[in-house]
């Protein structure tokens, strides 16, 4: 993945990921945690 391609969309992706992290469904939460880990590692 290309980090520079993702950075302009972080204001959209970040809040959506945060909502998924609060989900009561465990598989959804686990998938969101994994996604957040990868997204924020790419942008550092």
PDB file of C-alpha atoms in Angstrom:
ATOM      1  CA  UNK A   1       0.000   0.000   0.000  1.00  0.00           C
ATOM      2  CA  UNK A   2       1.064   3.542  -0.649  1.00  0.00           C
ATOM      3  CA  UNK A   3       1.057   5.681   2.533  1.00  0.00           C
ATOM      4  CA  UNK A   4       0.957   8.972   0.618  1.00  0.00           C
ATOM      5  CA  UNK A   5      -2.230   7.829  -1.129  1.00  0.00           C
ATOM      6  CA  UNK A   6      -3.914   7.155   2.223  1.00  0.00           C
ATOM      7  CA  UNK A   7      -2.973  10.334   4.096  1.00  0.00           C
ATOM      8  CA  UNK A   8      -5.524  12.669   2.429  1.00  0.00           C
ATOM      9  CA  UNK A   9      -8.315  10.292   3.443  1.00  0.00           C
ATOM     10  CA  UNK A  10      -7.336   9.841   7.081  1.00  0.00           C
ATOM     11  CA  UNK A  11     -10.020  12.288   8.238  1.00  0.00           C
ATOM     12  CA  UNK A  12     -12.590   9.989   6.625  1.00  0.00           C
ATOM     13  CA  UNK A  13     -11.034   6.632   7.513  1.00  0.00           C
ATOM     14  CA  UNK A  14     -10.091   7.493  11.111  1.00  0.00           C
ATOM     15  CA  UNK A  15     -13.584   8.233  12.474  1.00  0.00           C
ATOM     16  CA  UNK A  16     -15.095   5.278  10.586  1.00  0.00           C
ATOM     17  CA  UNK A  17     -12.506   2.966  12.136  1.00  0.00           C
ATOM     18  CA  UNK A  18     -13.209   4.424  15.572  1.00  0.00           C
ATOM     19  CA  UNK A  19     -16.904   3.604  15.181  1.00  0.00           C
ATOM     20  CA  UNK A  20     -16.067   0.013  14.222  1.00  0.00           C
ATOM     21  CA  UNK A  21     -13.748  -0.296  17.232  1.00  0.00           C
ATOM     22  CA  UNK A  22     -16.725   0.523  19.485  1.00  0.00           C
ATOM     23  CA  UNK A  23     -18.924  -2.144  17.861  1.00  0.00           C
ATOM     24  CA  UNK A  24     -20.406  -4.752  20.190  1.00  0.00           C
ATOM     25  CA  UNK A  25     -19.799  -7.541  17.675  1.00  0.00           C
ATOM     26  CA  UNK A  26     -16.425  -9.157  18.472  1.00  0.00           C
ATOM     27  CA  UNK A  27     -15.479 -10.198  14.906  1.00  0.00           C
ATOM     28  CA  UNK A  28     -16.194  -6.663  13.672  1.00  0.00           C
ATOM     29  CA  UNK A  29     -14.105  -5.187  16.488  1.00  0.00           C
ATOM     30  CA  UNK A  30     -11.198  -7.560  15.821  1.00  0.00           C
ATOM     31  CA  UNK A  31     -11.237  -6.756  12.103  1.00  0.00           C
ATOM     32  CA  UNK A  32     -11.314  -3.034  12.900  1.00  0.00           C
ATOM     33  CA  UNK A  33      -8.365  -3.399  15.282  1.00  0.00           C
ATOM     34  CA  UNK A  34      -6.340  -5.160  12.617  1.00  0.00           C
ATOM     35  CA  UNK A  35      -7.282  -2.567  10.017  1.00  0.00           C
ATOM     36  CA  UNK A  36      -6.416   0.311  12.370  1.00  0.00           C
ATOM     37  CA  UNK A  37      -3.057  -1.248  13.133  1.00  0.00           C
ATOM     38  CA  UNK A  38      -2.165  -1.457   9.449  1.00  0.00           C
ATOM     39  CA  UNK A  39      -3.539   1.989   8.558  1.00  0.00           C
ATOM     40  CA  UNK A  40      -1.709   3.802  11.325  1.00  0.00           C
ATOM     41  CA  UNK A  41       1.541   1.905  10.739  1.00  0.00           C
ATOM     42  CA  UNK A  42       1.398   2.978   7.094  1.00  0.00           C
ATOM     43  CA  UNK A  43       0.915   6.632   7.954  1.00  0.00           C
ATOM     44  CA  UNK A  44       3.750   7.006  10.446  1.00  0.00           C
TER      45      UNK A  44
END
